[in-house]
Coordinates of C-alpha atoms and ligand atoms in Angstrom, one line a residue:
M1 CA 257.5 203.8 54.0
N2 CA 255.4 204.8 56.9
T3 CA 251.8 205.7 56.4
I4 CA 251.5 209.5 56.7
Y5 CA 249.2 211.0 59.2
N6 CA 248.6 214.7 59.2
F7 CA 247.8 216.4 62.5
S8 CA 247.5 219.9 61.2
A9 CA 245.1 222.3 63.0
G10 CA 243.9 223.6 59.6
P11 CA 243.9 223.6 56.8
A12 CA 243.7 220.0 57.7
V13 CA 243.5 216.5 56.7
L14 CA 240.6 215.5 54.5
P15 CA 239.1 212.1 53.8
K16 CA 241.2 210.1 51.2
E17 CA 238.1 209.0 49.5
V18 CA 236.9 212.6 48.9
L19 CA 240.3 213.5 47.5
Q20 CA 240.3 210.5 45.2
Q21 CA 236.8 211.4 44.0
A22 CA 237.7 215.1 43.5
A23 CA 240.8 213.9 41.5
S24 CA 238.8 211.7 39.3
E25 CA 236.3 214.4 38.6
M26 CA 238.8 217.2 38.2
L27 CA 238.9 217.5 34.5
D28 CA 235.3 216.5 33.7
W29 CA 232.6 216.8 36.3
H30 CA 229.8 214.2 35.7
G31 CA 230.2 214.3 31.8
S32 CA 229.9 218.1 31.7
G33 CA 233.3 218.5 30.0
M34 CA 234.2 221.0 32.7
S35 CA 236.0 221.1 36.0
V36 CA 233.9 222.5 38.8
M37 CA 236.4 225.3 39.0
E38 CA 235.5 226.3 35.5
M39 CA 231.7 226.4 35.9
S40 CA 229.5 229.4 36.1
H41 CA 228.2 229.5 39.6
R42 CA 224.8 230.4 38.0
G43 CA 224.8 227.3 35.7
P44 CA 222.5 224.2 36.4
E45 CA 225.6 222.1 37.2
F46 CA 227.0 224.3 40.0
M47 CA 223.5 225.2 41.2
S48 CA 222.8 221.5 41.8
I49 CA 226.2 221.1 43.7
L50 CA 225.2 224.0 46.0
A51 CA 221.6 222.8 46.6
Q52 CA 222.9 219.2 47.4
A53 CA 225.6 220.5 49.8
Q54 CA 223.0 222.7 51.7
A55 CA 220.6 219.9 51.9
D56 CA 223.2 217.5 53.1
L57 CA 224.5 219.8 55.8
R58 CA 221.0 220.6 56.9
E59 CA 220.4 216.8 57.3
L60 CA 223.8 216.2 59.0
L61 CA 223.2 218.8 61.7
N62 CA 219.5 218.5 61.8
V63 CA 219.1 222.2 61.1
P64 CA 215.6 223.3 61.8
A65 CA 213.5 224.9 59.0
N66 CA 213.7 228.4 60.6
Y67 CA 217.4 228.6 60.2
K68 CA 219.3 229.6 56.9
I69 CA 222.5 228.0 55.9
L70 CA 224.8 230.5 54.3
F71 CA 228.0 229.8 52.4
L72 CA 230.2 232.9 52.7
Q73 CA 233.9 233.9 52.5
G74 CA 236.0 235.8 55.0
G75 CA 236.9 233.0 57.4
G76 CA 236.3 232.9 61.1
L77 CA 238.1 236.1 61.6
G78 CA 236.0 237.8 59.0
E79 CA 232.9 236.7 60.9
N80 CA 234.3 238.5 64.0
A81 CA 233.4 241.7 62.3
I82 CA 230.5 240.4 60.2
V83 CA 228.6 239.0 63.3
P84 CA 228.4 242.4 65.2
M85 CA 227.7 244.2 61.9
N86 CA 224.6 241.9 61.4
L87 CA 223.5 241.7 65.1
V88 CA 224.0 244.8 67.1
G89 CA 221.6 246.8 65.1
R90 CA 218.8 245.0 66.7
K91 CA 219.4 247.0 69.9
A92 CA 219.6 250.7 70.6
Q93 CA 223.1 252.1 69.9
P94 CA 225.6 251.7 71.3
A95 CA 224.7 248.1 71.9
T96 CA 226.5 245.8 74.3
V97 CA 227.6 242.2 73.5
D98 CA 228.7 239.7 76.0
F99 CA 231.8 237.5 75.5
I100 CA 233.1 234.5 77.2
H101 CA 236.9 234.6 77.0
T102 CA 238.2 231.0 76.9
G103 CA 241.3 231.3 74.7
S104 CA 243.0 232.8 71.7
W105 CA 240.2 232.8 69.4
S106 CA 237.5 234.2 71.6
G107 CA 240.2 236.8 72.4
K108 CA 240.5 237.8 68.9
S109 CA 236.6 238.0 68.4
I110 CA 236.5 240.4 71.6
K111 CA 239.2 242.6 70.0
E112 CA 237.3 242.9 66.7
A113 CA 233.8 243.4 68.2
K114 CA 235.1 246.5 70.1
K115 CA 235.0 248.3 66.8
Y116 CA 231.2 247.8 66.5
A117 CA 229.9 247.6 70.1
N118 CA 230.4 247.8 73.8
V119 CA 232.1 244.7 74.8
N120 CA 231.5 243.1 78.1
I121 CA 233.7 240.2 79.1
A122 CA 231.1 238.3 81.1
A123 CA 233.7 235.7 82.1
S124 CA 237.3 234.9 81.4
S125 CA 239.6 232.0 82.2
E126 CA 242.6 234.1 81.2
N127 CA 244.1 234.2 84.7
A128 CA 243.8 230.4 84.9
G129 CA 245.8 230.1 81.8
F130 CA 242.8 229.2 79.6
N131 CA 242.4 225.8 81.3
G132 CA 238.7 225.5 80.9
V133 CA 235.3 227.2 80.7
P134 CA 234.4 229.4 83.8
D135 CA 231.2 228.1 85.5
P136 CA 228.2 229.7 83.9
S137 CA 226.8 230.5 87.4
S138 CA 229.7 233.0 87.6
W139 CA 229.0 234.7 84.3
N140 CA 228.4 238.5 84.6
L141 CA 225.9 238.7 81.6
T142 CA 224.3 241.9 80.4
K143 CA 220.5 242.3 80.9
D144 CA 219.9 243.5 77.3
A145 CA 222.9 242.2 75.5
A146 CA 222.7 242.0 71.6
Y147 CA 224.2 238.5 71.8
V148 CA 226.4 236.3 73.8
H149 CA 229.6 235.1 71.9
L150 CA 231.3 231.8 72.8
C151 CA 234.2 230.0 71.0
T152 CA 232.8 226.4 71.6
N153 CA 236.2 224.9 70.8
E154 CA 239.3 226.8 71.2
T155 CA 241.6 225.4 68.6
I156 CA 244.9 226.7 70.0
D157 CA 244.2 226.1 73.7
G158 CA 242.4 222.8 73.3
V159 CA 239.3 223.9 75.4
E160 CA 235.9 222.7 74.4
Y161 CA 232.3 223.3 75.6
H162 CA 230.7 220.0 76.5
F163 CA 227.5 221.8 77.4
V164 CA 225.3 224.5 76.0
P165 CA 224.9 227.3 78.4
D166 CA 221.5 228.9 79.0
V167 CA 221.8 232.6 79.0
A168 CA 218.3 233.5 78.0
Q169 CA 217.0 234.6 81.4
Q170 CA 219.8 236.8 82.4
T171 CA 220.0 238.5 79.1
N172 CA 216.4 238.9 78.1
G173 CA 216.7 236.3 75.5
A174 CA 220.0 237.3 73.8
P175 CA 220.9 234.7 71.2
L176 CA 224.0 232.7 71.6
V177 CA 226.6 233.1 68.9
A178 CA 229.1 230.2 68.6
D179 CA 232.3 230.0 66.7
M180 CA 232.4 226.4 66.0
S181 CA 235.2 226.6 63.3
S182 CA 237.2 223.6 64.8
H183 CA 234.6 221.2 65.9
I184 CA 231.5 221.6 63.8
L185 CA 230.3 218.3 62.5
S186 CA 232.5 216.4 65.2
R187 CA 229.5 215.9 67.5
V188 CA 225.7 216.2 67.7
I189 CA 224.5 219.6 68.4
D190 CA 221.1 221.1 69.0
V191 CA 221.1 224.1 66.5
S192 CA 217.9 225.4 68.1
K193 CA 219.9 226.5 71.2
Y194 CA 221.9 228.9 69.2
G195 CA 221.0 232.1 67.3
V196 CA 224.1 231.8 65.0
I197 CA 226.7 229.2 64.5
F198 CA 229.7 230.0 62.3
G199 CA 233.0 228.5 61.2
G200 CA 235.7 228.5 58.5
A201 CA 235.7 225.3 56.5
Q202 CA 239.3 224.4 56.5
K203 CA 239.3 222.0 59.7
N204 CA 236.4 219.6 59.6
I205 CA 234.7 220.4 56.3
G206 CA 236.9 221.1 53.3
P207 CA 239.4 223.6 51.9
A208 CA 239.9 227.1 53.1
G209 CA 237.9 229.8 51.4
L210 CA 234.4 228.7 52.5
T211 CA 232.9 230.1 55.7
L212 CA 229.6 228.5 57.0
V213 CA 227.0 230.6 58.8
I214 CA 223.8 229.0 60.2
V215 CA 221.4 231.8 61.4
R216 CA 218.0 231.9 62.9
E217 CA 215.7 233.8 60.5
D218 CA 214.4 236.3 63.0
L219 CA 218.0 237.7 63.4
L220 CA 218.2 238.7 59.8
G221 CA 217.6 242.2 58.5
S222 CA 219.2 244.4 61.1
A223 CA 222.6 244.9 59.5
L224 CA 224.4 248.2 60.3
P225 CA 224.6 250.6 57.3
I226 CA 228.3 250.2 57.3
C227 CA 228.0 246.3 56.6
P228 CA 229.2 245.5 53.2
S229 CA 226.3 244.1 51.1
A230 CA 228.2 240.9 50.5
F231 CA 228.2 240.2 54.2
D232 CA 224.7 241.3 55.1
W233 CA 223.2 237.9 56.1
K234 CA 219.7 238.9 54.9
I235 CA 221.0 239.8 51.4
V236 CA 223.0 236.7 51.3
A237 CA 220.1 234.5 52.4
D238 CA 217.6 236.3 50.1
N239 CA 220.0 235.4 47.2
D240 CA 220.6 231.8 48.4
S241 CA 224.4 232.4 48.9
M242 CA 224.6 233.7 45.3
Y243 CA 224.6 237.4 45.9
N244 CA 228.3 237.4 44.8
T245 CA 230.3 234.5 43.4
P246 CA 230.6 232.0 46.2
P247 CA 233.8 229.9 46.7
T248 CA 232.6 227.3 44.2
Y249 CA 235.4 224.8 44.4
S250 CA 235.5 224.9 48.3
I251 CA 231.7 224.3 48.3
Y252 CA 232.1 221.3 45.9
I253 CA 234.7 219.7 48.1
A254 CA 232.7 220.4 51.3
G255 CA 229.7 218.7 49.5
L256 CA 231.8 215.7 49.0
V257 CA 232.8 215.6 52.7
F258 CA 229.1 215.9 53.7
Q259 CA 228.4 212.8 51.5
W260 CA 231.3 211.0 53.1
L261 CA 230.0 211.9 56.5
K262 CA 226.6 210.5 55.6
R263 CA 228.2 207.2 54.3
Q264 CA 230.0 207.0 57.6
G265 CA 226.7 207.0 59.4
G266 CA 226.3 210.7 60.2
V267 CA 227.4 213.0 63.0
A268 CA 226.4 210.7 65.9
V269 CA 228.6 208.0 64.5
M270 CA 231.5 210.4 64.0
E271 CA 231.1 211.7 67.6
Q272 CA 231.6 208.2 68.9
K273 CA 234.7 207.7 66.8
N274 CA 236.0 211.1 68.0
I275 CA 235.5 210.2 71.6
A276 CA 237.4 207.0 71.1
K277 CA 240.3 208.8 69.4
A278 CA 240.5 211.5 72.0
N279 CA 240.3 208.9 74.9
L280 CA 243.1 207.0 73.4
L281 CA 245.4 210.0 73.3
Y282 CA 244.3 211.6 76.7
D283 CA 244.6 208.3 78.5
Y284 CA 248.2 207.9 77.3
L285 CA 248.9 211.5 78.3
D286 CA 247.5 210.9 81.8
S287 CA 249.6 207.8 82.2
T288 CA 253.0 209.5 81.8
D289 CA 254.7 212.5 83.2
F290 CA 257.1 212.8 80.2
Y291 CA 254.3 214.9 78.6
V292 CA 252.2 217.4 80.3
T293 CA 248.6 218.8 79.5
R294 CA 247.1 222.0 80.9
V295 CA 243.5 221.9 80.3
D296 CA 241.0 220.6 83.0
K297 CA 239.7 217.2 82.2
E298 CA 236.1 218.3 81.9
F299 CA 236.9 220.8 79.2
R300 CA 239.4 218.9 77.1
S301 CA 238.9 219.3 73.4
R302 CA 238.3 216.1 71.4
M303 CA 239.5 217.8 68.2
N304 CA 242.7 219.7 69.3
V305 CA 245.1 218.1 71.8
P306 CA 247.9 220.6 73.0
F307 CA 250.6 218.8 75.1
Y308 CA 254.1 219.8 76.2
L309 CA 257.2 217.7 76.7
K310 CA 258.3 218.2 80.3
D311 CA 261.8 218.8 79.1
E312 CA 261.1 221.2 76.3
S313 CA 264.8 221.1 75.1
L314 CA 263.7 218.0 73.4
N315 CA 261.0 219.6 71.2
A316 CA 263.0 219.8 68.1
A317 CA 264.1 216.2 68.4
F318 CA 260.5 215.1 69.1
L319 CA 259.2 216.8 65.9
A320 CA 262.0 215.5 63.7
A321 CA 261.5 211.9 65.0
A322 CA 257.8 212.2 64.5
K323 CA 258.2 213.3 61.0
E324 CA 260.6 210.3 60.4
R325 CA 257.5 208.1 61.4
G326 CA 255.2 209.9 59.1
L327 CA 253.5 211.9 61.8
L328 CA 253.2 215.5 60.4
Q329 CA 252.4 219.0 61.6
L330 CA 252.5 218.3 65.4
K331 CA 254.1 221.6 66.3
G332 CA 251.9 223.7 68.6
H333 CA 250.8 227.1 67.8
K334 CA 253.5 229.7 68.1
S335 CA 251.6 231.7 70.7
V336 CA 251.6 228.7 73.2
G337 CA 254.5 226.5 72.0
G338 CA 254.6 222.8 72.7
M339 CA 252.8 220.3 70.5
R340 CA 249.3 220.0 69.3
A341 CA 247.6 217.0 67.7
S342 CA 244.6 217.9 65.8
I343 CA 242.4 214.8 65.3
Y344 CA 239.4 215.9 63.2
N345 CA 236.8 213.7 61.6
A346 CA 239.1 212.7 58.7
M347 CA 241.8 211.4 61.2
P348 CA 241.4 207.7 61.4
I349 CA 242.0 206.0 64.8
E350 CA 245.0 204.3 63.2
G351 CA 246.6 207.7 63.1
V352 CA 246.1 208.2 66.7
Q353 CA 247.3 204.8 67.5
A354 CA 250.4 205.5 65.6
L355 CA 250.9 208.8 67.4
V356 CA 250.6 207.2 70.8
E357 CA 252.9 204.4 69.9
F358 CA 255.5 207.0 68.7
M359 CA 255.1 209.1 71.8
R360 CA 255.7 206.1 74.1
D361 CA 258.8 205.1 72.1
F362 CA 260.1 208.6 72.2
A363 CA 259.6 208.9 76.0
G364 CA 261.2 205.5 76.5
A365 CA 264.2 206.5 74.4
N366 CA 264.7 209.8 76.2
T367 CA 264.3 208.8 79.9
Ligands
PMP1 N1 238.0 230.7 65.1 C1 238.6 229.5 65.4 C2 238.0 228.6 66.5 C3 239.7 229.0 64.7 O1 240.3 227.9 64.9 C4 240.2 229.8 63.7 C5 241.3 229.4 62.8 N2 242.2 228.6 63.3 C6 239.6 231.1 63.4 C7 238.5 231.5 64.2 C8 240.1 232.0 62.3 O2 239.7 231.5 61.1 P1 240.2 232.0 59.7 O3 241.7 231.9 59.6 O4 239.3 231.3 58.7 O5 239.8 233.5 59.6

């Protein structure tokens, strides 16, 4: 039987080692006689799991001391409301927030933010078919924006920022808010360049249910009165992510993934591996006209690689043949069609090699 490689965009592949460890600890965590799922979140066992996960994440991303790490629920889409509810109160109402529209997920963020603020779309690549990030020199930013929102990796469109824009001068120091759901921990980042980083866990971190927020301390404490207490970052921070019951099992698995990442050598080592994996796939895509890509080279995502068969009538046959080879979940998002290979941290290079080999064979057999 073929080795199975899972290219799902999320929930997505997790390191086998982590799943094996979780399986071995499922019924009895460290001699406690309980599964992690059955423990009180306020007991010493789970408290130690949470503290370790936070400390490991802080170390992996080099999170400065003046930033809080929050473990929340609600997902990326939840944050689309939670972010404005926490940040627009720092400005006179109605506040304006700036958005850079680079694909489906920043689009959804824009739609949601309109419920809480004036939204200024400072730049958009929509007319260009979301093929990249508009040049920052063309961004029409607001002088006193409450914040500037970016989606630094557009999971559906396959567009990634390979730079951090500097918006401070044009906005009177508005913080950058980055939706990093689909590339957090895949590359080295300078957290100090952002006011807020958020992401759902279910791609590069762990199971669905956990949402990560990294927020600079001075941005806490201005939540709008309508903000639910459980989503008021100040309340959550003051209670060390224990204001209400956190998603305990997801945090536990995320913690195992953090330890796995440390064993791999940390984020800088993962980044090199991710570059090698992405190059392998893009180099093949560039070498053939059987498949087509639509994103400008300088903005190609290392995590999510959308591609199209030139002859789209072969789509179903491609997916069926891929499945036969053990290459799963390659179908593109329904809004854009085509194919998408998500190659997160837990995807080994052998998986990408197997994919390229299959794509070459399929192209050969169908031309
Ligand atoms: N932002 C990005 C970049 C995403 O990829 C996703 C999910 N695919 C979301 C937001 C939405 O996340 P959730 O489904 O956790 O609400």
